[in-house]
PDB file of C-alpha atoms in Angstrom:
ATOM      1  CA  MET V   1      -3.273  40.136   2.013  1.00  0.00           C
ATOM      2  CA  GLU V   2      -1.417  37.169   3.509  1.00  0.00           C
ATOM      3  CA  PHE V   3       0.623  39.572   5.656  1.00  0.00           C
ATOM      4  CA  VAL V   4      -2.570  41.240   6.923  1.00  0.00           C
ATOM      5  CA  ASP V   5      -4.070  37.828   7.681  1.00  0.00           C
ATOM      6  CA  ILE V   6      -1.037  36.927   9.782  1.00  0.00           C
ATOM      7  CA  ILE V   7      -1.313  40.167  11.775  1.00  0.00           C
ATOM      8  CA  LEU V   8      -5.035  39.760  12.425  1.00  0.00           C
ATOM      9  CA  HIS V   9      -4.747  36.082  13.338  1.00  0.00           C
ATOM     10  CA  LEU V  10      -1.588  36.057  15.411  1.00  0.00           C
ATOM     11  CA  ASP V  11      -3.401  33.895  17.951  1.00  0.00           C
ATOM     12  CA  GLN V  12      -3.489  31.131  15.327  1.00  0.00           C
ATOM     13  CA  HIS V  13      -0.001  31.582  13.929  1.00  0.00           C
ATOM     14  CA  ILE V  14       2.054  32.016  17.115  1.00  0.00           C
ATOM     15  CA  PRO V  15       1.341  28.438  18.363  1.00  0.00           C
ATOM     16  CA  GLU V  16       2.512  27.166  14.958  1.00  0.00           C
ATOM     17  CA  TRP V  17       5.696  29.234  15.235  1.00  0.00           C
ATOM     18  CA  ILE V  18       6.354  27.983  18.770  1.00  0.00           C
ATOM     19  CA  ALA V  19       5.998  24.368  17.645  1.00  0.00           C
ATOM     20  CA  PHE V  20       8.105  24.834  14.505  1.00  0.00           C
ATOM     21  CA  PHE V  21      10.924  27.111  15.693  1.00  0.00           C
ATOM     22  CA  GLY V  22      11.145  26.171  19.355  1.00  0.00           C
ATOM     23  CA  PRO V  23      13.607  28.377  21.324  1.00  0.00           C
ATOM     24  CA  TRP V  24      14.782  29.962  18.058  1.00  0.00           C
ATOM     25  CA  LEU V  25      11.493  31.846  17.969  1.00  0.00           C
ATOM     26  CA  TYR V  26      12.895  34.225  20.605  1.00  0.00           C
ATOM     27  CA  VAL V  27      15.718  35.097  18.194  1.00  0.00           C
ATOM     28  CA  ILE V  28      13.275  35.651  15.323  1.00  0.00           C
ATOM     29  CA  LEU V  29      11.053  37.882  17.486  1.00  0.00           C
ATOM     30  CA  PHE V  30      14.132  39.811  18.607  1.00  0.00           C
ATOM     31  CA  LEU V  31      15.056  40.449  14.974  1.00  0.00           C
ATOM     32  CA  ILE V  32      11.502  41.536  14.078  1.00  0.00           C
ATOM     33  CA  ILE V  33      11.337  44.127  16.851  1.00  0.00           C
ATOM     34  CA  PHE V  34      14.895  45.233  16.137  1.00  0.00           C
ATOM     35  CA  ALA V  35      14.091  45.739  12.445  1.00  0.00           C
ATOM     36  CA  GLU V  36      10.754  47.447  13.155  1.00  0.00           C
ATOM     37  CA  THR V  37      12.459  50.029  15.344  1.00  0.00           C
ATOM     38  CA  GLY V  38      15.943  50.087  13.829  1.00  0.00           C
ATOM     39  CA  LEU V  39      15.515  50.103  10.058  1.00  0.00           C
ATOM     40  CA  VAL V  40      13.671  52.942   8.333  1.00  0.00           C
ATOM     41  CA  VAL V  41      12.732  50.609   5.460  1.00  0.00           C
ATOM     42  CA  THR V  42      10.621  48.323   7.668  1.00  0.00           C
ATOM     43  CA  PRO V  43       7.964  50.477   9.379  1.00  0.00           C
ATOM     44  CA  PHE V  44       5.318  47.998   8.172  1.00  0.00           C
ATOM     45  CA  LEU V  45       6.440  45.221  10.521  1.00  0.00           C
ATOM     46  CA  PRO V  46       4.086  44.452  13.428  1.00  0.00           C
ATOM     47  CA  GLY V  47       4.893  46.106  16.727  1.00  0.00           C
ATOM     48  CA  ASP V  48       2.108  46.782  19.227  1.00  0.00           C
ATOM     49  CA  SER V  49      -0.145  43.965  18.001  1.00  0.00           C
ATOM     50  CA  LEU V  50       2.713  41.455  18.043  1.00  0.00           C
ATOM     51  CA  LEU V  51       3.737  42.402  21.590  1.00  0.00           C
ATOM     52  CA  PHE V  52       0.158  42.042  22.828  1.00  0.00           C
ATOM     53  CA  ALA V  53      -0.253  38.656  21.146  1.00  0.00           C
ATOM     54  CA  LEU V  54       3.065  37.411  22.520  1.00  0.00           C
ATOM     55  CA  GLY V  55       2.000  38.442  25.992  1.00  0.00           C
ATOM     56  CA  ALA V  56      -1.112  36.300  25.649  1.00  0.00           C
ATOM     57  CA  PHE V  57       1.058  33.256  24.948  1.00  0.00           C
ATOM     58  CA  THR V  58       3.144  33.687  28.081  1.00  0.00           C
ATOM     59  CA  THR V  59       0.331  32.220  30.179  1.00  0.00           C
ATOM     60  CA  VAL V  60      -0.410  29.047  28.200  1.00  0.00           C
ATOM     61  CA  GLU V  61       1.167  25.633  28.589  1.00  0.00           C
ATOM     62  CA  HIS V  62       4.186  25.143  26.307  1.00  0.00           C
ATOM     63  CA  GLY V  63       3.981  28.814  25.466  1.00  0.00           C
ATOM     64  CA  LEU V  64       6.530  31.602  25.800  1.00  0.00           C
ATOM     65  CA  ASN V  65       8.514  32.634  28.855  1.00  0.00           C
ATOM     66  CA  LEU V  66       7.309  36.033  30.053  1.00  0.00           C
ATOM     67  CA  TRP V  67      10.668  37.244  31.353  1.00  0.00           C
ATOM     68  CA  ILE V  68      12.589  36.188  28.255  1.00  0.00           C
ATOM     69  CA  VAL V  69      10.040  37.988  26.066  1.00  0.00           C
ATOM     70  CA  LEU V  70      10.167  41.160  28.180  1.00  0.00           C
ATOM     71  CA  ALA V  71      13.956  41.253  28.459  1.00  0.00           C
ATOM     72  CA  SER V  72      14.856  40.256  24.897  1.00  0.00           C
ATOM     73  CA  LEU V  73      12.343  42.515  23.160  1.00  0.00           C
ATOM     74  CA  THR V  74      13.195  45.484  25.384  1.00  0.00           C
ATOM     75  CA  ILE V  75      16.847  45.052  24.433  1.00  0.00           C
ATOM     76  CA  ALA V  76      15.817  44.678  20.776  1.00  0.00           C
ATOM     77  CA  GLY V  77      13.904  47.956  20.974  1.00  0.00           C
ATOM     78  CA  ILE V  78      16.820  49.783  22.596  1.00  0.00           C
ATOM     79  CA  LEU V  79      19.351  48.463  20.089  1.00  0.00           C
ATOM     80  CA  GLY V  80      16.998  49.158  17.183  1.00  0.00           C
ATOM     81  CA  ASP V  81      16.569  52.805  18.106  1.00  0.00           C
ATOM     82  CA  THR V  82      20.308  53.142  18.732  1.00  0.00           C
ATOM     83  CA  VAL V  83      21.182  51.813  15.276  1.00  0.00           C
ATOM     84  CA  ASN V  84      18.487  53.992  13.710  1.00  0.00           C
ATOM     85  CA  TYR V  85      19.888  57.069  15.469  1.00  0.00           C
ATOM     86  CA  HIS V  86      23.364  56.466  14.110  1.00  0.00           C
ATOM     87  CA  ILE V  87      22.043  55.787  10.601  1.00  0.00           C
ATOM     88  CA  GLY V  88      20.243  59.134  10.724  1.00  0.00           C
ATOM     89  CA  LYS V  89      23.311  60.862  12.092  1.00  0.00           C
ATOM     90  CA  TYR V  90      25.643  59.642   9.364  1.00  0.00           C
ATOM     91  CA  VAL V  91      23.296  59.308   6.377  1.00  0.00           C
ATOM     92  CA  GLY V  92      21.301  62.474   7.015  1.00  0.00           C
ATOM     93  CA  PRO V  93      18.315  63.838   5.065  1.00  0.00           C
ATOM     94  CA  LYS V  94      19.756  62.895   1.659  1.00  0.00           C
ATOM     95  CA  VAL V  95      17.787  59.642   1.632  1.00  0.00           C
ATOM     96  CA  PHE V  96      14.545  61.622   1.476  1.00  0.00           C
ATOM     97  CA  GLU V  97      15.518  63.734  -1.533  1.00  0.00           C
ATOM     98  CA  ASN V  98      14.001  61.363  -4.110  1.00  0.00           C
ATOM     99  CA  ASN V  99      10.825  60.717  -2.062  1.00  0.00           C
ATOM    100  CA  SER V 100      10.965  56.976  -2.769  1.00  0.00           C
ATOM    101  CA  ARG V 101       8.489  54.343  -1.741  1.00  0.00           C
ATOM    102  CA  PHE V 102      10.084  53.740   1.644  1.00  0.00           C
ATOM    103  CA  PHE V 103      11.650  57.155   2.277  1.00  0.00           C
ATOM    104  CA  LYS V 104       8.675  59.451   1.876  1.00  0.00           C
ATOM    105  CA  LYS V 105       9.116  63.084   2.844  1.00  0.00           C
ATOM    106  CA  GLU V 106       5.704  62.995   4.493  1.00  0.00           C
ATOM    107  CA  TYR V 107       7.020  60.421   6.998  1.00  0.00           C
ATOM    108  CA  LEU V 108       9.923  62.706   7.845  1.00  0.00           C
ATOM    109  CA  GLU V 109       7.659  65.752   8.123  1.00  0.00           C
ATOM    110  CA  GLN V 110       5.202  63.795  10.246  1.00  0.00           C
ATOM    111  CA  THR V 111       7.929  62.802  12.672  1.00  0.00           C
ATOM    112  CA  GLN V 112       9.409  66.307  12.754  1.00  0.00           C
ATOM    113  CA  ALA V 113       5.956  67.652  13.676  1.00  0.00           C
ATOM    114  CA  PHE V 114       5.864  65.084  16.468  1.00  0.00           C
ATOM    115  CA  TYR V 115       9.215  66.414  17.702  1.00  0.00           C
ATOM    116  CA  GLU V 116       8.016  70.012  17.676  1.00  0.00           C
ATOM    117  CA  LYS V 117       5.102  69.105  19.902  1.00  0.00           C
ATOM    118  CA  TRP V 118       6.747  66.656  22.288  1.00  0.00           C
ATOM    119  CA  GLY V 119      10.428  67.643  22.258  1.00  0.00           C
ATOM    120  CA  PRO V 120      12.938  65.052  23.540  1.00  0.00           C
ATOM    121  CA  PHE V 121      10.049  63.082  25.050  1.00  0.00           C
ATOM    122  CA  THR V 122       9.213  62.156  21.435  1.00  0.00           C
ATOM    123  CA  ILE V 123      11.617  59.247  21.774  1.00  0.00           C
ATOM    124  CA  VAL V 124       9.295  57.855  24.451  1.00  0.00           C
ATOM    125  CA  ALA V 125       5.948  58.953  23.005  1.00  0.00           C
ATOM    126  CA  ALA V 126       6.831  57.803  19.487  1.00  0.00           C
ATOM    127  CA  ARG V 127       7.189  54.233  20.716  1.00  0.00           C
ATOM    128  CA  PHE V 128       3.408  54.079  20.814  1.00  0.00           C
ATOM    129  CA  ALA V 129       2.864  55.394  17.262  1.00  0.00           C
ATOM    130  CA  PRO V 130       3.525  53.147  14.235  1.00  0.00           C
ATOM    131  CA  ILE V 131       5.740  54.617  11.483  1.00  0.00           C
ATOM    132  CA  VAL V 132       6.627  57.549  13.780  1.00  0.00           C
ATOM    133  CA  ARG V 133       8.236  54.939  16.047  1.00  0.00           C
ATOM    134  CA  THR V 134      10.512  53.901  13.187  1.00  0.00           C
ATOM    135  CA  PHE V 135      11.440  57.405  12.063  1.00  0.00           C
ATOM    136  CA  ALA V 136      11.785  59.181  15.428  1.00  0.00           C
ATOM    137  CA  PRO V 137      15.299  57.904  16.258  1.00  0.00           C
ATOM    138  CA  PHE V 138      16.340  58.463  12.646  1.00  0.00           C
ATOM    139  CA  VAL V 139      15.271  62.109  12.838  1.00  0.00           C
ATOM    140  CA  ALA V 140      16.967  62.421  16.244  1.00  0.00           C
ATOM    141  CA  GLY V 141      20.175  61.371  14.552  1.00  0.00           C
ATOM    142  CA  ILE V 142      19.654  63.785  11.667  1.00  0.00           C
ATOM    143  CA  GLY V 143      19.075  66.594  14.147  1.00  0.00           C
ATOM    144  CA  SER V 144      22.243  65.621  16.027  1.00  0.00           C
ATOM    145  CA  MET V 145      20.356  65.183  19.305  1.00  0.00           C
ATOM    146  CA  HIS V 146      22.892  64.648  22.112  1.00  0.00           C
ATOM    147  CA  TYR V 147      23.416  60.878  22.277  1.00  0.00           C
ATOM    148  CA  ARG V 148      23.381  60.608  26.075  1.00  0.00           C
ATOM    149  CA  LYS V 149      20.017  62.362  26.215  1.00  0.00           C
ATOM    150  CA  PHE V 150      18.728  60.217  23.348  1.00  0.00           C
ATOM    151  CA  LEU V 151      19.876  57.009  25.029  1.00  0.00           C
ATOM    152  CA  SER V 152      18.132  57.808  28.319  1.00  0.00           C
ATOM    153  CA  TYR V 153      14.800  58.432  26.565  1.00  0.00           C
ATOM    154  CA  ASN V 154      15.421  55.441  24.329  1.00  0.00           C
ATOM    155  CA  VAL V 155      15.721  53.088  27.310  1.00  0.00           C
ATOM    156  CA  ILE V 156      12.664  54.564  29.060  1.00  0.00           C
ATOM    157  CA  GLY V 157      10.617  54.346  25.875  1.00  0.00           C
ATOM    158  CA  ALA V 158      11.590  50.752  25.107  1.00  0.00           C
ATOM    159  CA  VAL V 159      10.783  49.580  28.634  1.00  0.00           C
ATOM    160  CA  ALA V 160       7.439  51.419  28.668  1.00  0.00           C
ATOM    161  CA  TRP V 161       6.427  50.181  25.205  1.00  0.00           C
ATOM    162  CA  VAL V 162       7.366  46.517  25.556  1.00  0.00           C
ATOM    163  CA  PHE V 163       6.152  46.110  29.134  1.00  0.00           C
ATOM    164  CA  THR V 164       2.835  47.904  28.443  1.00  0.00           C
ATOM    165  CA  PHE V 165       1.773  45.739  25.513  1.00  0.00           C
ATOM    166  CA  VAL V 166       3.295  42.426  26.588  1.00  0.00           C
ATOM    167  CA  LEU V 167       1.826  42.666  30.097  1.00  0.00           C
ATOM    168  CA  ALA V 168      -1.529  43.771  28.662  1.00  0.00           C
ATOM    169  CA  GLY V 169      -1.536  40.594  26.588  1.00  0.00           C
ATOM    170  CA  HIS V 170      -0.326  38.558  29.560  1.00  0.00           C
ATOM    171  CA  PHE V 171      -3.135  39.685  31.855  1.00  0.00           C
ATOM    172  CA  PHE V 172      -5.989  40.186  29.391  1.00  0.00           C
ATOM    173  CA  GLY V 173      -5.110  38.208  26.263  1.00  0.00           C
ATOM    174  CA  ASN V 174      -6.595  34.961  27.508  1.00  0.00           C
ATOM    175  CA  LEU V 175      -9.872  36.300  28.820  1.00  0.00           C
ATOM    176  CA  PRO V 176     -12.697  34.374  27.091  1.00  0.00           C
ATOM    177  CA  VAL V 177     -14.126  37.491  25.440  1.00  0.00           C
ATOM    178  CA  VAL V 178     -10.675  38.482  24.133  1.00  0.00           C
ATOM    179  CA  LYS V 179      -9.836  34.995  22.844  1.00  0.00           C
ATOM    180  CA  LYS V 180     -13.201  34.783  21.103  1.00  0.00           C
ATOM    181  CA  ASN V 181     -12.705  38.150  19.386  1.00  0.00           C
ATOM    182  CA  PHE V 182      -8.928  38.221  19.101  1.00  0.00           C
ATOM    183  CA  HIS V 183      -8.872  39.747  15.605  1.00  0.00           C
ATOM    184  CA  ILE V 184     -11.162  42.557  16.779  1.00  0.00           C
ATOM    185  CA  VAL V 185      -8.870  43.191  19.753  1.00  0.00           C
ATOM    186  CA  ILE V 186      -5.868  43.357  17.396  1.00  0.00           C
ATOM    187  CA  PHE V 187      -7.784  45.875  15.274  1.00  0.00           C
ATOM    188  CA  GLY V 188      -8.403  47.842  18.468  1.00  0.00           C
ATOM    189  CA  VAL V 189      -4.737  47.747  19.489  1.00  0.00           C
ATOM    190  CA  ILE V 190      -3.722  48.970  16.039  1.00  0.00           C
ATOM    191  CA  GLY V 191      -6.433  51.653  16.107  1.00  0.00           C
ATOM    192  CA  VAL V 192      -5.387  52.981  19.507  1.00  0.00           C
ATOM    193  CA  SER V 193      -1.738  53.073  18.454  1.00  0.00           C
ATOM    194  CA  LEU V 194      -2.677  55.174  15.421  1.00  0.00           C
ATOM    195  CA  ILE V 195      -4.361  57.893  17.508  1.00  0.00           C
ATOM    196  CA  PRO V 196      -1.143  59.910  18.074  1.00  0.00           C
ATOM    197  CA  MET V 197      -0.676  60.046  14.301  1.00  0.00           C
ATOM    198  CA  VAL V 198      -4.279  60.743  13.314  1.00  0.00           C
ATOM    199  CA  TRP V 199      -5.160  63.226  16.054  1.00  0.00           C
ATOM    200  CA  PRO V 200      -3.058  66.155  14.728  1.00  0.00           C
ATOM    201  CA  TRP V 201      -4.834  65.809  11.363  1.00  0.00           C
ATOM    202  CA  ILE V 202      -8.265  65.651  13.037  1.00  0.00           C
ATOM    203  CA  SER V 203      -7.395  68.582  15.297  1.00  0.00           C
ATOM    204  CA  GLY V 204      -6.313  70.617  12.260  1.00  0.00           C
ATOM    205  CA  LYS V 205      -9.592  69.888  10.484  1.00  0.00           C
ATOM    206  CA  ILE V 206     -11.575  70.934  13.561  1.00  0.00           C
ATOM    207  CA  GLN V 207      -9.652  74.202  13.849  1.00  0.00           C
ATOM    208  CA  LYS V 208     -10.260  74.966  10.163  1.00  0.00           C
ATOM    209  CA  MET V 209     -13.980  74.325  10.614  1.00  0.00           C
ATOM    210  CA  LYS V 210     -14.067  76.649  13.625  1.00  0.00           C
ATOM    211  CA  ALA V 211     -12.172  79.306  11.686  1.00  0.00           C
ATOM    212  CA  ARG V 212     -14.811  79.212   8.957  1.00  0.00           C
TER     213      ARG V 212
END
């Protein structure tokens, strides 16, 4: 519950982190985004919501530097996906054989379904879908996707993802209505990011109902 509280009240915690960690906060944020995209055991780390909240604190006094946030977290996203790709390439599907807590077959199947629908563009589209974002480069590695092709989509996806959410927070995060209802906005950001994952399930249910 404490983890959920942190996610929903990032507007309260980020100023504390800035004051406590100082410039080292950029390193910590880099590691969070790197782990969220690069390690298949950490799909639970905040992504979209954190980027939006960070963007909001690039406009306040003694806040974060917009260009450092954009550059460092984009690089973190690129490196994270690259590491994840190579882990998938060399470890392969064996990690899913036991269907453990972190390596659930349903996650792999969910990401594979994403690939079937979007093809190579999955590397870009998956950036905007939690869990799928973490497993997409891993599956690309398992499937031996050509690295040069993967890298090009990886860079495009990281730039699109980081810039979209950070700049959204930068321009809209400090509007009075957003600041007053920040936890609701975070819920909304999380909800929107889940649409790519939930929609195939909803679409399947609708098709079954029509078939009946």
